Structure formats: structure tokens, C-alpha cells
Short mmCIF file of C-alpha atoms in Angstrom, two decimals:
data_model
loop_
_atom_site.label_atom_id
_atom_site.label_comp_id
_atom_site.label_asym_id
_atom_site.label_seq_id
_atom_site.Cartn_x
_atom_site.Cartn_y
_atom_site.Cartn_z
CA UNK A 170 0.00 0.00 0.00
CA UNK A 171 1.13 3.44 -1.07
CA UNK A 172 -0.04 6.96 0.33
CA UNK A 173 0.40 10.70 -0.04
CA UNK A 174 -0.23 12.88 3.03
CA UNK A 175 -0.80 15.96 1.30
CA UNK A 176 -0.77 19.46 3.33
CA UNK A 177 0.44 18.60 6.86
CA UNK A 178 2.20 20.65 9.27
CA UNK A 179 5.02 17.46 9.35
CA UNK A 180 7.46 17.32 12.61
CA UNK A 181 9.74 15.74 11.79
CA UNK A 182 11.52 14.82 15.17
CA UNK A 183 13.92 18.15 14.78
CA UNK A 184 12.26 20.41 12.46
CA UNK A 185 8.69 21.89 11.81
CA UNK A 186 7.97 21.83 8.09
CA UNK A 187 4.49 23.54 7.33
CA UNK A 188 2.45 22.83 4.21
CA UNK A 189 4.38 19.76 3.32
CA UNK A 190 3.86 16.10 2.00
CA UNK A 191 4.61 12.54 2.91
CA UNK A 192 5.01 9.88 0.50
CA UNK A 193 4.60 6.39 2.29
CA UNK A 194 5.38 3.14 0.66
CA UNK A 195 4.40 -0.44 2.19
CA UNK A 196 5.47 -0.13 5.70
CA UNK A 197 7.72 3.07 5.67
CA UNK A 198 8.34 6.95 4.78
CA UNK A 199 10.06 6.99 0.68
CA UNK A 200 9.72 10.76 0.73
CA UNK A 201 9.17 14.06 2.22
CA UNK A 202 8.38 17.02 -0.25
CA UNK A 203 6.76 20.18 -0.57
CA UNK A 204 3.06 20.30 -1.11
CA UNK A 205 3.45 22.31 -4.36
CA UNK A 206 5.83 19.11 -6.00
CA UNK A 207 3.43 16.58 -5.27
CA UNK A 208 1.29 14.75 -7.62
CA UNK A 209 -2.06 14.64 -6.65
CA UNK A 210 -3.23 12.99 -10.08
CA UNK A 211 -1.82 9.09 -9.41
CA UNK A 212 -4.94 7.28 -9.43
CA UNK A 213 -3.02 4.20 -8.17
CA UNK A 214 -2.04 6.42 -4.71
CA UNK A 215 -4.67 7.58 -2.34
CA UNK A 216 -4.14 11.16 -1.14
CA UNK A 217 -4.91 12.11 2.07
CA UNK A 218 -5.24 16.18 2.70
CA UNK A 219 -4.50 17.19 6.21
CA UNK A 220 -5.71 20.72 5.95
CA UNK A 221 -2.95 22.11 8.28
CA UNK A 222 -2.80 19.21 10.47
CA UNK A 223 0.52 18.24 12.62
CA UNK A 224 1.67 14.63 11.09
CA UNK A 225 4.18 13.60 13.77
CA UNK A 226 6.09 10.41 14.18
CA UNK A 227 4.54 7.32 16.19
CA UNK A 228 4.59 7.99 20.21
CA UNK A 229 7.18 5.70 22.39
CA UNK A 230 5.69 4.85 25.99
CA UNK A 231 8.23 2.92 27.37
CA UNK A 232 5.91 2.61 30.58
CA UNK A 233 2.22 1.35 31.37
CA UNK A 234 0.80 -1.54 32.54
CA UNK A 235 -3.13 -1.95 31.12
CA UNK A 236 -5.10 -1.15 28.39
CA UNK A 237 -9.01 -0.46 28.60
CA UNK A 238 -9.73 -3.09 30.33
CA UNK A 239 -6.78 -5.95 30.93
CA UNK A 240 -4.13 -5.68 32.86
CA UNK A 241 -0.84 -7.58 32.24
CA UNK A 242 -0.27 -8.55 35.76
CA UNK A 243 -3.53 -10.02 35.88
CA UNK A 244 -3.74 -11.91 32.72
CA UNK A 245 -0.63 -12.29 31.77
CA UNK A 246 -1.19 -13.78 28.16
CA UNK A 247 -0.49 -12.77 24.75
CA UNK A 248 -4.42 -11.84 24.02
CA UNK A 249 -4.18 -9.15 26.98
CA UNK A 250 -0.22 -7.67 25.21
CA UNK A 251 -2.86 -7.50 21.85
CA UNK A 252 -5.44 -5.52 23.89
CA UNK A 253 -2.86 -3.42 25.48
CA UNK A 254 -1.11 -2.17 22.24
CA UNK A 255 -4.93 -1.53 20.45
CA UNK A 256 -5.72 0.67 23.57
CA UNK A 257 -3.05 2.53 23.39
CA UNK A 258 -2.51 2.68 19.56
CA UNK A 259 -5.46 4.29 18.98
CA UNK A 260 -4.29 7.12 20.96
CA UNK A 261 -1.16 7.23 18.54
CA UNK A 262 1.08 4.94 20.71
CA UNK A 263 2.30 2.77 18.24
CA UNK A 264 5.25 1.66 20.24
CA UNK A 265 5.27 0.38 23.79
CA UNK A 266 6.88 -1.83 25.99
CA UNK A 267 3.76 -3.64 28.59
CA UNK A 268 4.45 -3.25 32.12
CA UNK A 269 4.23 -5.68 35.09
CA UNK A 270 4.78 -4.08 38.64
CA UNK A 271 6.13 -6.41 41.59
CA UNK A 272 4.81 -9.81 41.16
CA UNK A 273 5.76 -13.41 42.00
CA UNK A 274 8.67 -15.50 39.50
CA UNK A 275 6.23 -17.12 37.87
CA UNK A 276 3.76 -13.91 36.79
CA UNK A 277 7.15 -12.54 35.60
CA UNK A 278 8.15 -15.24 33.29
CA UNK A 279 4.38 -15.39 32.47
CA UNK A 280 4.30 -11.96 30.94
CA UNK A 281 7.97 -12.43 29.22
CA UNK A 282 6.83 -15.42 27.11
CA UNK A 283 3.52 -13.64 26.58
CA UNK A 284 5.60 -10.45 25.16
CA UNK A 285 7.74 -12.35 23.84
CA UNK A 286 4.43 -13.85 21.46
CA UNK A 287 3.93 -10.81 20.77
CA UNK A 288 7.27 -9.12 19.94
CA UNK A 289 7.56 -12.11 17.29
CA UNK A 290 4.09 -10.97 15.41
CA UNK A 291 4.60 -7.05 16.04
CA UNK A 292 8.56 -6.34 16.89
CA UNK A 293 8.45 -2.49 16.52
CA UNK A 294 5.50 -2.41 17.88
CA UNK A 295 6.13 -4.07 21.09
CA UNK A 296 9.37 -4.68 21.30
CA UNK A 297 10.01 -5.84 25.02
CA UNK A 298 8.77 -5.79 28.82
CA UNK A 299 9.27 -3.45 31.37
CA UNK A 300 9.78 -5.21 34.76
CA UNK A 301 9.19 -2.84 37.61
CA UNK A 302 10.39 -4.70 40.57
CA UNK A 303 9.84 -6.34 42.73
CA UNK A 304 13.41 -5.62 43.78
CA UNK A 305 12.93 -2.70 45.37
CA UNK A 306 13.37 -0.80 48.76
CA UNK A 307 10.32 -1.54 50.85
CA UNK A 308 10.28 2.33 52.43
CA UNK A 309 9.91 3.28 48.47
CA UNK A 310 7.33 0.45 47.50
CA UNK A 311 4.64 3.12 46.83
CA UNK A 312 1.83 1.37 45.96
CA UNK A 313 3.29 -2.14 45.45
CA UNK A 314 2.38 -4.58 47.25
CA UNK A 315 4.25 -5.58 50.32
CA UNK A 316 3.34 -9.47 49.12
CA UNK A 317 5.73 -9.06 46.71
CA UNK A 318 8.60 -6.59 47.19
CA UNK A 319 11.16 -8.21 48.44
CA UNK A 320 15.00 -9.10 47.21
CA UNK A 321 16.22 -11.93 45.18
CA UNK A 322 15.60 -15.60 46.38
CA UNK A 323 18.31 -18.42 46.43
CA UNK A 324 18.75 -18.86 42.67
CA UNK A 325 15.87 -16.39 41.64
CA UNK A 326 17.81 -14.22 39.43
CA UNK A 327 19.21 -17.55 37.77
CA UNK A 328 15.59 -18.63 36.81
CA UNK A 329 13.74 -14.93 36.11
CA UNK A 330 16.87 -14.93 33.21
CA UNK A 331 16.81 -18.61 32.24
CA UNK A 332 14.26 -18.16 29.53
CA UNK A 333 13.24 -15.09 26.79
CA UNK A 334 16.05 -13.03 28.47
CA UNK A 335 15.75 -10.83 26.08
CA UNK A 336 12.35 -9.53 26.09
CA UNK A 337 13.38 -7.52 28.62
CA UNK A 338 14.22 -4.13 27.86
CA UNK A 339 14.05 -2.39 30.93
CA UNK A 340 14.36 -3.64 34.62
CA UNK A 341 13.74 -1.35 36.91
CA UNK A 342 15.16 -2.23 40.59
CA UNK A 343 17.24 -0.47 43.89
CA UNK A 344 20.60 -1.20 43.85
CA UNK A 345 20.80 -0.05 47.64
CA UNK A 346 18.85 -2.96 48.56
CA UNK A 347 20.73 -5.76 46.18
CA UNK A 348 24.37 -7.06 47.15
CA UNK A 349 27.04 -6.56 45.29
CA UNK A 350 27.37 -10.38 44.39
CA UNK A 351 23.25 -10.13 42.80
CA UNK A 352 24.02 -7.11 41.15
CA UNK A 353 27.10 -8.87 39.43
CA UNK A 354 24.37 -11.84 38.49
CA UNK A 355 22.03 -9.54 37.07
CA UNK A 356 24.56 -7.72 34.99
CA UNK A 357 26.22 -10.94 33.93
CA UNK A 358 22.89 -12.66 32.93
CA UNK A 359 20.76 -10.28 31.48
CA UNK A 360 20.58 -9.53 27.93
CA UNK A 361 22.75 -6.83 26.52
CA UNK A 362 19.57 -4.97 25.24
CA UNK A 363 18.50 -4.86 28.70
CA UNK A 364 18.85 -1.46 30.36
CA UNK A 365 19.13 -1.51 34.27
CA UNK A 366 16.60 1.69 35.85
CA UNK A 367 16.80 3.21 39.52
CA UNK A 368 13.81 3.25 41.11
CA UNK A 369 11.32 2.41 43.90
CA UNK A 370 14.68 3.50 45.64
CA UNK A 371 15.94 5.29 49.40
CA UNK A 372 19.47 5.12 47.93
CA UNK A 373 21.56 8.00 49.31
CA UNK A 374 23.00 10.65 46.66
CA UNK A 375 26.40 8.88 47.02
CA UNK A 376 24.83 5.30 46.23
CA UNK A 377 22.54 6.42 43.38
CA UNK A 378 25.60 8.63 41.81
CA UNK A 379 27.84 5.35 42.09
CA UNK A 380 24.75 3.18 40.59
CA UNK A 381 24.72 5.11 37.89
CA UNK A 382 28.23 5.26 37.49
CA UNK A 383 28.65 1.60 37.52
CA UNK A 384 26.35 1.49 34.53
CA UNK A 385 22.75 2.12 35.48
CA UNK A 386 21.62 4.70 32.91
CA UNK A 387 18.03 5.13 33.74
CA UNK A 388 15.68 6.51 36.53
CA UNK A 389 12.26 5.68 36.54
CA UNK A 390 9.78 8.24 37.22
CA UNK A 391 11.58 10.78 38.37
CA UNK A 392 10.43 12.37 41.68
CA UNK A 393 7.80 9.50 42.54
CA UNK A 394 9.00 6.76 44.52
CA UNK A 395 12.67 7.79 45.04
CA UNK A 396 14.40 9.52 47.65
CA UNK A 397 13.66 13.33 47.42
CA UNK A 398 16.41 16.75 47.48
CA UNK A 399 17.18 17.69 50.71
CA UNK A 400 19.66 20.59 51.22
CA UNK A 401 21.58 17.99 53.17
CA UNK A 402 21.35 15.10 51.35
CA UNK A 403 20.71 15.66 47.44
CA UNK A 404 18.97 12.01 47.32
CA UNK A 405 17.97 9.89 44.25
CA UNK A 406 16.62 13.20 42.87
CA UNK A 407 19.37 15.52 43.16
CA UNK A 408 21.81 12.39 41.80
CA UNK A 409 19.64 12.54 38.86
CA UNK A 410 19.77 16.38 37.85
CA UNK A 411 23.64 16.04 39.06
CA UNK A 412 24.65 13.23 36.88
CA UNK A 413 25.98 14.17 33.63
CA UNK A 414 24.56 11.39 31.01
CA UNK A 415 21.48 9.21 33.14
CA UNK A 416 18.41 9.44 31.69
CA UNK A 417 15.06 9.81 33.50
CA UNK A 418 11.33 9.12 32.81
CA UNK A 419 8.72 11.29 34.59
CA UNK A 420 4.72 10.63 34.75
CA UNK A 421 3.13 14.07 33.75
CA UNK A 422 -0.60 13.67 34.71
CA UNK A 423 -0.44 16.65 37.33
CA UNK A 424 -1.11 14.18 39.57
CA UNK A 425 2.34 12.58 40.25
CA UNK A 426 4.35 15.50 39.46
CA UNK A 427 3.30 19.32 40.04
CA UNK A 428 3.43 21.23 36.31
CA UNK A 429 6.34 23.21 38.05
CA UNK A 430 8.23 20.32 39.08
CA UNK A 431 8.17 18.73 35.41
CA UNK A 432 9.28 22.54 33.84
CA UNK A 433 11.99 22.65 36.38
CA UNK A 434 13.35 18.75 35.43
CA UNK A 435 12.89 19.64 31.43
CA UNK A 436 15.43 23.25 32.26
CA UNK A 437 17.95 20.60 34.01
CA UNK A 438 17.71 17.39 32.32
CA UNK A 439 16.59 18.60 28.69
CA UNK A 440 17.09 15.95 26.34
CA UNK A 441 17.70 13.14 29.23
CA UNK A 442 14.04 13.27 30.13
CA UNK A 443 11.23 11.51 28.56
CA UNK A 444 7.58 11.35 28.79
CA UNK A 445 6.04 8.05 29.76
CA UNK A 446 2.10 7.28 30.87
CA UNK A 447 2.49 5.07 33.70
CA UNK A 448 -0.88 3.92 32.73
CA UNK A 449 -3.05 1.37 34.38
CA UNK A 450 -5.93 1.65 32.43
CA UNK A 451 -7.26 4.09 29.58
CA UNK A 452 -10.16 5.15 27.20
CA UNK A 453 -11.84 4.66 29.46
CA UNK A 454 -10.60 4.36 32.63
CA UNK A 455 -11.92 1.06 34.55
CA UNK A 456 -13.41 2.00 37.80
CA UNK A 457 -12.11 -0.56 39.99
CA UNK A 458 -9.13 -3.10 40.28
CA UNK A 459 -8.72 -5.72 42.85
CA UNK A 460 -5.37 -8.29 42.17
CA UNK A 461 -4.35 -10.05 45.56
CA UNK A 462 -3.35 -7.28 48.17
CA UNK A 463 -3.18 -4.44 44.99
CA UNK A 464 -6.59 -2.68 45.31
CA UNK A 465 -7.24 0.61 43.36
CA UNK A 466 -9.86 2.92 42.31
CA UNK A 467 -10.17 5.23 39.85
CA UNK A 468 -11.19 9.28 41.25
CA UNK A 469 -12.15 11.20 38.76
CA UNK A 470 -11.49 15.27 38.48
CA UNK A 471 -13.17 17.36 36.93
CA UNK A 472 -9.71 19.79 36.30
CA UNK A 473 -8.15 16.91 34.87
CA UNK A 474 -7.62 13.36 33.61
CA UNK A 475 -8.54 11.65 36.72
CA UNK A 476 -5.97 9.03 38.69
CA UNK A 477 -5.77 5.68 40.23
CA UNK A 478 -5.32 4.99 44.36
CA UNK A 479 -5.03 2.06 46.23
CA UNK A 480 -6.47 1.41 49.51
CA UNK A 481 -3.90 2.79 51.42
CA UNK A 482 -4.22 6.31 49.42
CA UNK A 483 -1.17 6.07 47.58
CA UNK A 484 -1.14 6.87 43.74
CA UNK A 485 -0.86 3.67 42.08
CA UNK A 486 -0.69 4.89 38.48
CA UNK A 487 -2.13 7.34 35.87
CA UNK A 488 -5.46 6.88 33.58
CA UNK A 489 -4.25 8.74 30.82
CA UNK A 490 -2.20 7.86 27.53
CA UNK A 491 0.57 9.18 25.74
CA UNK A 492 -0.58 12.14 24.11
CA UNK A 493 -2.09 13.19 27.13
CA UNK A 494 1.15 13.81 28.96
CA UNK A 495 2.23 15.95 26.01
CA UNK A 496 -1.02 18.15 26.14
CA UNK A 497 0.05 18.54 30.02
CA UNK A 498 3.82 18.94 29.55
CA UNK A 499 2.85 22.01 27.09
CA UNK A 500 -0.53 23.44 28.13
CA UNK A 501 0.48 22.94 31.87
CA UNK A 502 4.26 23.09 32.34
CA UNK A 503 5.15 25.26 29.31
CA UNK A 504 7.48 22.84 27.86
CA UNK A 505 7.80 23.73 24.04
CA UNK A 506 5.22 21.66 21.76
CA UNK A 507 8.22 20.72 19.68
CA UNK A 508 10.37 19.40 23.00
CA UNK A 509 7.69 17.57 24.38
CA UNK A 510 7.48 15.71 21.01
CA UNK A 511 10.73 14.99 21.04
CA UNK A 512 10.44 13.15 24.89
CA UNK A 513 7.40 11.08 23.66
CA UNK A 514 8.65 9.75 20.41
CA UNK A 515 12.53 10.70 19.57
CA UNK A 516 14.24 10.39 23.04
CA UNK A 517 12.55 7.01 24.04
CA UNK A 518 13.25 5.13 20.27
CA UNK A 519 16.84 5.99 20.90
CA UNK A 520 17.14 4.58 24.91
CA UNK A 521 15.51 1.34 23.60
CA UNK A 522 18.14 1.00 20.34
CA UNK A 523 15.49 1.72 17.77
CA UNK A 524 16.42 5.28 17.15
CA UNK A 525 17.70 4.61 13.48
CA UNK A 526 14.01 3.60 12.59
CA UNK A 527 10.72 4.47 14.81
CA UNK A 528 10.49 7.91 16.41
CA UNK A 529 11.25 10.40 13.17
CA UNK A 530 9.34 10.80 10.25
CA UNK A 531 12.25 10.79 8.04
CA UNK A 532 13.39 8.46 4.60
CA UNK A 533 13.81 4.92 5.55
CA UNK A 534 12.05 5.04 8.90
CA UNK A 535 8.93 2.72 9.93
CA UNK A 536 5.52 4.89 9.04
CA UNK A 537 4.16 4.83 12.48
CA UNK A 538 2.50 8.15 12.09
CA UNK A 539 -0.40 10.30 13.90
CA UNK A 540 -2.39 12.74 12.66
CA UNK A 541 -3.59 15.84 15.73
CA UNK A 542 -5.57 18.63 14.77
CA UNK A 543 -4.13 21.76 16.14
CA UNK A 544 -5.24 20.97 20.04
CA UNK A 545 -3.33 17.70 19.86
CA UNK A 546 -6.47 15.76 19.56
CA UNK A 547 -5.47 12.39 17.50
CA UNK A 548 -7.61 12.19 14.33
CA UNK A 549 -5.40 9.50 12.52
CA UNK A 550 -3.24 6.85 13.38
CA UNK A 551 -0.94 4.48 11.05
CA UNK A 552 1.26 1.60 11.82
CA UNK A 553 3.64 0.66 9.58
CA UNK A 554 1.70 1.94 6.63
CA UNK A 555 -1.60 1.18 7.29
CA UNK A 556 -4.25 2.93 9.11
CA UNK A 557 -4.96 1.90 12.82
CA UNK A 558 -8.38 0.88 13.31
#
């Protein structure tokens, strides 16, 4: 299949490039032009005419763990990975990586072979797991359960990377908690596409600095679950702004982070933050979740997007997608439209090695393209080529 987006205000993942076109061919992008050289007249091509509309690359959530109504924890199967990645496509998400938080071995491996199903059928769509825990500081557990946090068993580590190692593509954990002899295991078994992320983490400033030195390059959700800045003791927070090349993700639903907090990470960090979800559930968001001891409920607000609590009162995740943390990040934090973008689509495809071919809308690169009318509302979404459903 061949199209022609005709008239589209194209970002390209640098530039803005008003009134322009987009040649697409099978599953990727053959051509950008100006709308004045295109050929409207091909019979054989279907033109689409944007009117103005953005066209901006595919967004990367490297972060969220349901769709509208399945949650990976809870079913972990390939049929609820499917539902997850429709939920979330259709909200221009077209690639993601399906989150489980702190869980028993088995759920784990569960949800790697199920991802693993699914990276086979759709690999730049899904291309991995996120594991959040369950290795993580119990006085930073947040809202996971206490069932389940916890460190690594006798020959846990052994088993978690005995099979589809490398579906993983991000593990987040806190190193405080982990002795130098599992931390050696971990970075000696897992895959080399797996990247290692602080979180869910007390660690001092001098322990999360030497983490992160020693080859940790992520922090997950920044400011959420992680010790805070102190003038005394900078923390997991200040070793994040302080550090010269970690990356970190942050959650902005105004819920988790104050709009402030978010501008004042984007002046530090810049290009080493990125946008994910953190998303239980979405369009719309399921009213109640029970899964062992992890109880939450969805309260609504009528000033925003609405949130997800457990029954101790703690956030325990977002109800939002993708493109709804951009509209916040500019319309609430006054982060530029095209740097927000950039921390939804470009700066995520390069952490997880992909960079040379989802998250630009350039020649050569996978058509996973959304259409937003000039409030950011989605209006079109295509996956390599072909339009989302």
C-alpha cells in the first residue's frame, strides 16, 4: 500500500515543516516534499489532505501496565499484550513496551513469554517488557504490594533470566537494597539490550551517583518513589539532575508530578528526560481493580484526567495515555510543543536501540504516524503503513 499525506504541518523529530507532503510506501516513509511538487493525479495512490494538520512520528511509551480493560499482571497472556497495544494505539502509541509491577517469579516469566508472542508478530511495535520490581526498597514500594517486594531468592535471578532473556528491555530495581554479588548476576545474565533503571529506591546521593556510574543509565519516574532533594542530602533526585549522562522518565498527569516540578526537570535534564504514561488503564478508565493485596480505584477530576489509588491512598498509576502527557507537559508546564514531542517519540526510540528507525518521520524510517488537529487531539493513526483501526 502506497499513500500521499498531502498538506500537513510534518514534525519531523527536529524540524517543523508547514504545508508539506509525505510519501509512504508499504510499511515506511520513501519521501518528504513540498506540497506544491506533489502529484495529486496518481490514481493508483490515495491522497490524504490534512488541511494544516501536525503529522508527527509514532509515540514511544516505554511505561504502562493496562489497556481499557486488561491488565498484564492479571492476565498475563499474549491476548491481553494484543489488547494493550490496540488501547493505546489508537491514541497514537504505536510503540510500547507492557508493564508488570512487583509480582511473583512465575507472573514474571508469564508476561515475558507472553511479550515475547507478541514481539515475534509485532517487533516495533512491542518490542520488550518493562519489569518494575519487585526488587525494590520496601520504604519506596509506593503502591506495590508488600506481598511481593522483596530481594532476590536463592537462585531467583538464575531462573527470572533462564528463559526469553531478552524480552526484557528495561528492569527497573534499587541497587541499595541488592548485594554486590546479585548485582554482578544480574549484569552478567541479562541480555545486553537490557537497560538496568533506579527506582522504587531510598538510595543516598552517594549510592545512586555510584549506581549510575557503575552502569545504570536510567531513573524511573523521576520524583515518585525515590528519595527526594534535601539541602543535606541531594537524594535519588538531586543524583539525577547532578549526573551528567542518566536518563530519567517522569509521569506528567499533574497528579504525580506538580506542572512546576516537570518545567523545572525539562530546564535541568533537557534531552535526558522523557515522557512516559504510567498507565493502568485508559479510554476509558476502569473503575475498579482488585489483584491479591493491589486494590485501586479510579477518582475522577473534573480539572483533569482523573488518577488511580489504592487502599492505602497512595497513587498507584495514571489513567491517561501518551498524548495526554504531552497536552500537560505544554498546556500545563510550558514545555515547548516541539520538546515535548521529542520526549514522547525521539528520546525514548533511541534509549531502547530503535532510534535509526521508529520515532522520526524521516526516509527509511517505519511509518508509524499520527495525525492531531491543532489541540493535539489524534484524528489519525498508522502503523507501519496502514491505518490503525
Amino acid at each position: 500500500m502506497a499513500y500521499k499525506f498531502v498538506n500537513a504541518h510534518v514534525f519531523t523529530g527536529t524540524d517543523w515543516l508547514p504545508g508539506s507532503s509525505v510519501k509512504i510506501s508499504d510499511d515506511r516513509i520513501t519521501e518528504i516534499i513540498p506540497a506544491s511538487s506533489i502529484d495529486t493525479t496518481d490514481a493508483d495512490t490515495p491522497v490524504i489532505d490534512f488541511n494544516g494538520d501536525y503529522l508527527i512520528p509514532g509515540l514511544i511509551d516505554l511505561q504502562l501496565y493496562g489497556g481499557s480493560d486488561l491488565f498484564l499482571n492479571d492476565q498475563p497472556t499474549p491476548e491481553t499484550v494484543r489488547h494493550i497495544y490496540a488501547s493505546h494505539a489508537r491514541n497514537g502509541t504505536t510503540t510500547l513496551l507492557p508493564t508488570i509491577h512487583s509480582t511473583s517469579l512465575d507472573i514474571m516469566r508469564e508476561s515475558m513469554a507472553a511479550v515475547q508472542v507478541v514481539r515475534t508478530e509485532n517487533p516495533l511495535g512491542v518490542p520488550g517488557i518493562h519489569i518494575e520490581g519487585p526488587y525494590f526498597n520496601p520504604i519506596k514500594r509506593g503502591a506495590h504490594s508488600t506481598a511481593y517486594v522483596r530481594t532476590p531468592a536463592e537462585g531467583e535471578l538464575e531462573t527470572l533470566f533462564s528463559t526469553d532473556a531478552d524480552v526484557i528491555r528495561i528492569l527497573t530495581l534499587a541497587p541499595e537494597i541488592l548485594t554486590p554479588a546479585q548485582l554482578a548476576t544480574i549484569n552478567t545474565l541479562k541480555h545486553s539490550n537490557t537497560l538496568l533503571s533506579l527506582g522504587h529506591s531510598n538510595a543516598t546521593y552517594q549510592q545512586a551517583t555510584a549506581a549510575f556510574n557503575e552502569g545504570i543509565p536510567l531513573a524511573t519516574h523521576l520524583y515518585n518513589a525515590m528519595r527526594g532533594y534535601e539541602s543535606r542530602e541531594p537524594g535519588v533526585v538531586g543524583a539525577v539532575f547532578d549526573h551528567p549522562t542518566v536518563r530519567a522518565s517522569i509521569i506528567a498527569d499533574s497528579y504525580h508530578c506538580n506542572p512546576t516540578t516537570i518545567r523545572i526537570a525539562y530546564r535541568l535534564l533537557g534531552e535526558r528526560l522523557f515522557l512516559i504514561s504510567d498507565a493502568l488503564f485508559a479510554n476509558p478508565p476502569r473503575p475498579t481493580f482488585e489483584l491479591g493485596q493491589f486494590v485501586v480505584h479510579y477518582e475522577p477530576d473534573t480539572n483533569g484526567p482523573g488518577r488511580y489509588v489504592n487502599n492505602e491512598g497512595n497513587l498507584a498509576g495514571s489513567a491517561i495515555t501518551l498524548i495526554d502527557c504531552v497536552k500537560i507537559a505544554v498546556e500545563q508546564a510550558g514545555i515547548p510543543l516541539t520538546s515535548a514531542l521529542r520526549m514522547a517519540s525521539v528520546i525514548p526510540a533511541e534509549i531502547i536501540n530503535l532510534g535509526d528507525q521508529l520515532g522520526k518521520i524521516q526516509p527509511g524510517y517505519v511509518a508509524n504516524l499520527v495525525r492531531l488537529d491543532q489541540s493535539l487531539r489524534v484524528k489519525g493513526v498508522w502503523t507501519s503503513g496502514q491505518l490503525f483501526a
